[in-house]
Amino acid sequence: MRLLVVEDDKDLNRQIVTALENAGYAVDKAFDGEEGLYLGETEPYDAVILDLGLPKVDGVAVLQGWRRAGKTMPVLILTARDRWSDKVGGFDAGADDYVVKPFHVEELLARVRALLRRAAGHATSELVCGPVRLDTRASRVVVDGNPVKLTSHEYRLLSYLMHHQGRVVSRTELVEHLYDQDFDRDSNTIEVFVGRLRKKLGVEIIETVRGLGYIAAAPEKV
Ligand code: CA
């Protein structure tokens, strides 16, 4: 899952980005509305954290710009305490959720998880595909009840495929959603990661669809 954080307060930006990266997401960052607007229009994010009080272009205008451009990713807005009019303006502009500053980073993480799974049509924080269970709260994976240790890249890959299970996901889409902007992207490495992931899981839930990509699906019962 790839996220964008738009926040002009450098310390807060760093704090949010660090927490999200530690939780296993690929994260891009912007420090003003202009940069944020551009990134959100041009890059495929799974969710965005957007401050409303931003230099150059304010948050509500940024959000309106994305929605006008047809961008539907979930957006969580950060608002100042007691500014109820900000929240109303934010929701009217197309926000999906909000957090009031100052906030606990754990609350932000929980809301981001909820936005991501709702966007993918899942009601709970645990994703299940055949014998594989992925707990998005603890970033843990178990197969037939046994914990499997994955690297953060492998976890991200599995998490993306399981959020979108039953649908073919192309290599390009994976590359775009698993790595941040600064990463040296090479779609060949996806194949390597898929290979390692299959080996570690030991069950066949990731199918290769020749020429198209990959699909996560429960193995057929014998
Ligand atoms: Ca601000």
mmCIF file of N, CA and C in Angstrom, residues 152-207:
data_model
loop_
_atom_site.group_PDB
_atom_site.id
_atom_site.type_symbol
_atom_site.label_atom_id
_atom_site.label_comp_id
_atom_site.label_asym_id
_atom_site.label_seq_id
_atom_site.Cartn_x
_atom_site.Cartn_y
_atom_site.Cartn_z
ATOM 1 N N SER A 152 9.428 -6.667 5.257
ATOM 2 C CA SER A 152 8.405 -5.638 5.038
ATOM 3 C C SER A 152 7.961 -5.608 3.574
ATOM 4 N N HIS A 153 8.880 -5.877 2.649
ATOM 5 C CA HIS A 153 8.504 -5.917 1.229
ATOM 6 C C HIS A 153 7.543 -7.061 0.928
ATOM 7 N N GLU A 154 7.852 -8.218 1.496
ATOM 8 C CA GLU A 154 6.986 -9.383 1.267
ATOM 9 C C GLU A 154 5.598 -9.139 1.871
ATOM 10 N N TYR A 155 5.602 -8.535 3.058
ATOM 11 C CA TYR A 155 4.322 -8.250 3.717
ATOM 12 C C TYR A 155 3.482 -7.287 2.875
ATOM 13 N N ARG A 156 4.125 -6.231 2.392
ATOM 14 C CA ARG A 156 3.420 -5.244 1.567
ATOM 15 C C ARG A 156 2.797 -5.886 0.326
ATOM 16 N N LEU A 157 3.593 -6.749 -0.300
ATOM 17 C CA LEU A 157 3.136 -7.440 -1.508
ATOM 18 C C LEU A 157 1.917 -8.313 -1.201
ATOM 19 N N LEU A 158 2.026 -9.127 -0.153
ATOM 20 C CA LEU A 158 0.924 -10.013 0.213
ATOM 21 C C LEU A 158 -0.305 -9.198 0.617
ATOM 22 N N SER A 159 -0.072 -8.149 1.397
ATOM 23 C CA SER A 159 -1.172 -7.313 1.864
ATOM 24 C C SER A 159 -1.919 -6.688 0.671
ATOM 25 N N TYR A 160 -1.162 -6.197 -0.316
ATOM 26 C CA TYR A 160 -1.815 -5.585 -1.481
ATOM 27 C C TYR A 160 -2.645 -6.618 -2.244
ATOM 28 N N LEU A 161 -2.039 -7.785 -2.471
ATOM 29 C CA LEU A 161 -2.759 -8.836 -3.209
ATOM 30 C C LEU A 161 -3.994 -9.303 -2.439
ATOM 31 N N MET A 162 -3.880 -9.420 -1.114
ATOM 32 C CA MET A 162 -5.025 -9.897 -0.323
ATOM 33 C C MET A 162 -6.108 -8.829 -0.183
ATOM 34 N N HIS A 163 -5.723 -7.548 -0.147
ATOM 35 C CA HIS A 163 -6.739 -6.498 -0.144
ATOM 36 C C HIS A 163 -7.551 -6.562 -1.445
ATOM 37 N N HIS A 164 -6.883 -6.989 -2.521
ATOM 38 C CA HIS A 164 -7.552 -7.017 -3.831
ATOM 39 C C HIS A 164 -7.763 -8.447 -4.314
ATOM 40 N N GLN A 165 -7.960 -9.378 -3.394
ATOM 41 C CA GLN A 165 -8.042 -10.778 -3.816
ATOM 42 C C GLN A 165 -9.220 -11.028 -4.756
ATOM 43 N N GLY A 166 -8.978 -11.978 -5.664
ATOM 44 C CA GLY A 166 -9.999 -12.287 -6.649
ATOM 45 C C GLY A 166 -9.898 -11.411 -7.888
ATOM 46 N N ARG A 167 -8.973 -10.467 -7.879
ATOM 47 C CA ARG A 167 -8.804 -9.579 -9.038
ATOM 48 C C ARG A 167 -7.352 -9.698 -9.511
ATOM 49 N N VAL A 168 -7.160 -9.670 -10.835
ATOM 50 C CA VAL A 168 -5.798 -9.740 -11.362
ATOM 51 C C VAL A 168 -5.109 -8.393 -11.152
ATOM 52 N N VAL A 169 -3.922 -8.456 -10.557
ATOM 53 C CA VAL A 169 -3.142 -7.243 -10.300
ATOM 54 C C VAL A 169 -1.889 -7.309 -11.176
ATOM 55 N N SER A 170 -1.687 -6.287 -12.011
ATOM 56 C CA SER A 170 -0.545 -6.328 -12.932
ATOM 57 C C SER A 170 0.753 -6.008 -12.197
ATOM 58 N N ARG A 171 1.865 -6.371 -12.818
ATOM 59 C CA ARG A 171 3.173 -6.053 -12.221
ATOM 60 C C ARG A 171 3.350 -4.552 -12.073
ATOM 61 N N THR A 172 2.925 -3.809 -13.080
ATOM 62 C CA THR A 172 3.053 -2.345 -13.026
ATOM 63 C C THR A 172 2.284 -1.796 -11.836
ATOM 64 N N GLU A 173 1.067 -2.293 -11.641
ATOM 65 C CA GLU A 173 0.262 -1.820 -10.507
ATOM 66 C C GLU A 173 0.980 -2.118 -9.193
ATOM 67 N N LEU A 174 1.540 -3.314 -9.097
ATOM 68 C CA LEU A 174 2.264 -3.666 -7.871
ATOM 69 C C LEU A 174 3.431 -2.726 -7.638
ATOM 70 N N VAL A 175 4.206 -2.493 -8.685
ATOM 71 C CA VAL A 175 5.364 -1.607 -8.539
ATOM 72 C C VAL A 175 4.902 -0.221 -8.079
ATOM 73 N N GLU A 176 3.801 0.258 -8.667
ATOM 74 C CA GLU A 176 3.313 1.604 -8.327
ATOM 75 C C GLU A 176 2.773 1.711 -6.915
ATOM 76 N N HIS A 177 2.281 0.593 -6.378
ATOM 77 C CA HIS A 177 1.648 0.656 -5.062
ATOM 78 C C HIS A 177 2.524 0.133 -3.929
ATOM 79 N N LEU A 178 3.656 -0.476 -4.272
ATOM 80 C CA LEU A 178 4.494 -1.051 -3.212
ATOM 81 C C LEU A 178 5.700 -0.202 -2.886
ATOM 82 N N TYR A 179 6.068 0.691 -3.793
ATOM 83 C CA TYR A 179 7.288 1.459 -3.572
ATOM 84 C C TYR A 179 6.992 2.942 -3.517
ATOM 85 N N ASP A 180 7.792 3.679 -2.715
ATOM 86 C CA ASP A 180 7.616 5.122 -2.708
ATOM 87 C C ASP A 180 8.351 5.722 -3.903
ATOM 88 N N GLN A 181 8.174 7.022 -4.055
ATOM 89 C CA GLN A 181 8.687 7.761 -5.205
ATOM 90 C C GLN A 181 10.193 7.606 -5.414
ATOM 91 N N ASP A 182 10.922 7.572 -4.307
ATOM 92 C CA ASP A 182 12.382 7.592 -4.385
ATOM 93 C C ASP A 182 12.982 6.217 -4.669
ATOM 94 N N PHE A 183 12.126 5.191 -4.655
ATOM 95 C CA PHE A 183 12.650 3.844 -4.823
ATOM 96 C C PHE A 183 13.022 3.580 -6.288
ATOM 97 N N ASP A 184 14.141 2.883 -6.470
ATOM 98 C CA ASP A 184 14.561 2.505 -7.812
ATOM 99 C C ASP A 184 13.681 1.338 -8.274
ATOM 100 N N ARG A 185 12.679 1.657 -9.107
ATOM 101 C CA ARG A 185 11.690 0.630 -9.453
ATOM 102 C C ARG A 185 12.174 -0.267 -10.575
ATOM 103 N N ASP A 186 11.979 -1.527 -10.377
ATOM 104 C CA ASP A 186 12.324 -2.484 -11.401
ATOM 105 C C ASP A 186 11.306 -3.615 -11.274
ATOM 106 N N SER A 187 10.419 -3.707 -12.259
ATOM 107 C CA SER A 187 9.307 -4.640 -12.093
ATOM 108 C C SER A 187 9.767 -6.096 -12.073
ATOM 109 N N ASN A 188 11.022 -6.364 -12.508
ATOM 110 C CA ASN A 188 11.516 -7.740 -12.423
ATOM 111 C C ASN A 188 11.635 -8.218 -10.985
ATOM 112 N N THR A 189 11.939 -7.268 -10.076
ATOM 113 C CA THR A 189 12.099 -7.679 -8.688
ATOM 114 C C THR A 189 10.783 -8.204 -8.113
ATOM 115 N N ILE A 190 9.671 -7.783 -8.678
ATOM 116 C CA ILE A 190 8.365 -8.268 -8.207
ATOM 117 C C ILE A 190 8.310 -9.790 -8.316
ATOM 118 N N GLU A 191 8.799 -10.300 -9.453
ATOM 119 C CA GLU A 191 8.794 -11.755 -9.634
ATOM 120 C C GLU A 191 9.594 -12.466 -8.555
ATOM 121 N N VAL A 192 10.739 -11.856 -8.221
ATOM 122 C CA VAL A 192 11.590 -12.435 -7.181
ATOM 123 C C VAL A 192 10.842 -12.448 -5.843
ATOM 124 N N PHE A 193 10.183 -11.331 -5.517
ATOM 125 C CA PHE A 193 9.446 -11.257 -4.252
ATOM 126 C C PHE A 193 8.286 -12.245 -4.217
ATOM 127 N N VAL A 194 7.585 -12.372 -5.339
ATOM 128 C CA VAL A 194 6.471 -13.317 -5.394
ATOM 129 C C VAL A 194 6.995 -14.737 -5.153
ATOM 130 N N GLY A 195 8.130 -15.049 -5.762
ATOM 131 C CA GLY A 195 8.733 -16.373 -5.584
ATOM 132 C C GLY A 195 9.058 -16.648 -4.130
ATOM 133 N N ARG A 196 9.688 -15.672 -3.461
ATOM 134 C CA ARG A 196 10.048 -15.837 -2.044
ATOM 135 C C ARG A 196 8.806 -15.968 -1.171
ATOM 136 N N LEU A 197 7.822 -15.147 -1.497
ATOM 137 C CA LEU A 197 6.589 -15.149 -0.710
ATOM 138 C C LEU A 197 5.891 -16.499 -0.811
ATOM 139 N N ARG A 198 5.815 -17.043 -2.026
ATOM 140 C CA ARG A 198 5.182 -18.356 -2.209
ATOM 141 C C ARG A 198 5.886 -19.415 -1.383
ATOM 142 N N LYS A 199 7.217 -19.347 -1.409
ATOM 143 C CA LYS A 199 8.014 -20.329 -0.686
ATOM 144 C C LYS A 199 7.731 -20.236 0.808
ATOM 145 N N LYS A 200 7.707 -19.010 1.332
ATOM 146 C CA LYS A 200 7.491 -18.831 2.770
ATOM 147 C C LYS A 200 6.085 -19.237 3.191
ATOM 148 N N LEU A 201 5.096 -18.948 2.347
ATOM 149 C CA LEU A 201 3.713 -19.285 2.703
ATOM 150 C C LEU A 201 3.501 -20.793 2.634
ATOM 151 N N GLY A 202 4.140 -21.409 1.653
ATOM 152 C CA GLY A 202 4.039 -22.863 1.517
ATOM 153 C C GLY A 202 2.672 -23.338 1.039
ATOM 154 N N VAL A 203 1.771 -22.401 0.715
ATOM 155 C CA VAL A 203 0.468 -22.785 0.161
ATOM 156 C C VAL A 203 0.250 -21.959 -1.100
ATOM 157 N N GLU A 204 -0.535 -22.494 -2.020
ATOM 158 C CA GLU A 204 -0.679 -21.796 -3.295
ATOM 159 C C GLU A 204 -1.873 -20.866 -3.295
ATOM 160 N N ILE A 205 -1.635 -19.629 -2.874
ATOM 161 C CA ILE A 205 -2.738 -18.663 -2.956
ATOM 162 C C ILE A 205 -2.429 -17.554 -3.966
ATOM 163 N N ILE A 206 -1.182 -17.513 -4.461
ATOM 164 C CA ILE A 206 -0.857 -16.488 -5.461
ATOM 165 C C ILE A 206 -0.643 -17.159 -6.812
ATOM 166 N N GLU A 207 -1.552 -16.894 -7.707
ATOM 167 C CA GLU A 207 -1.473 -17.484 -9.045
ATOM 168 C C GLU A 207 -0.861 -16.479 -10.010
#
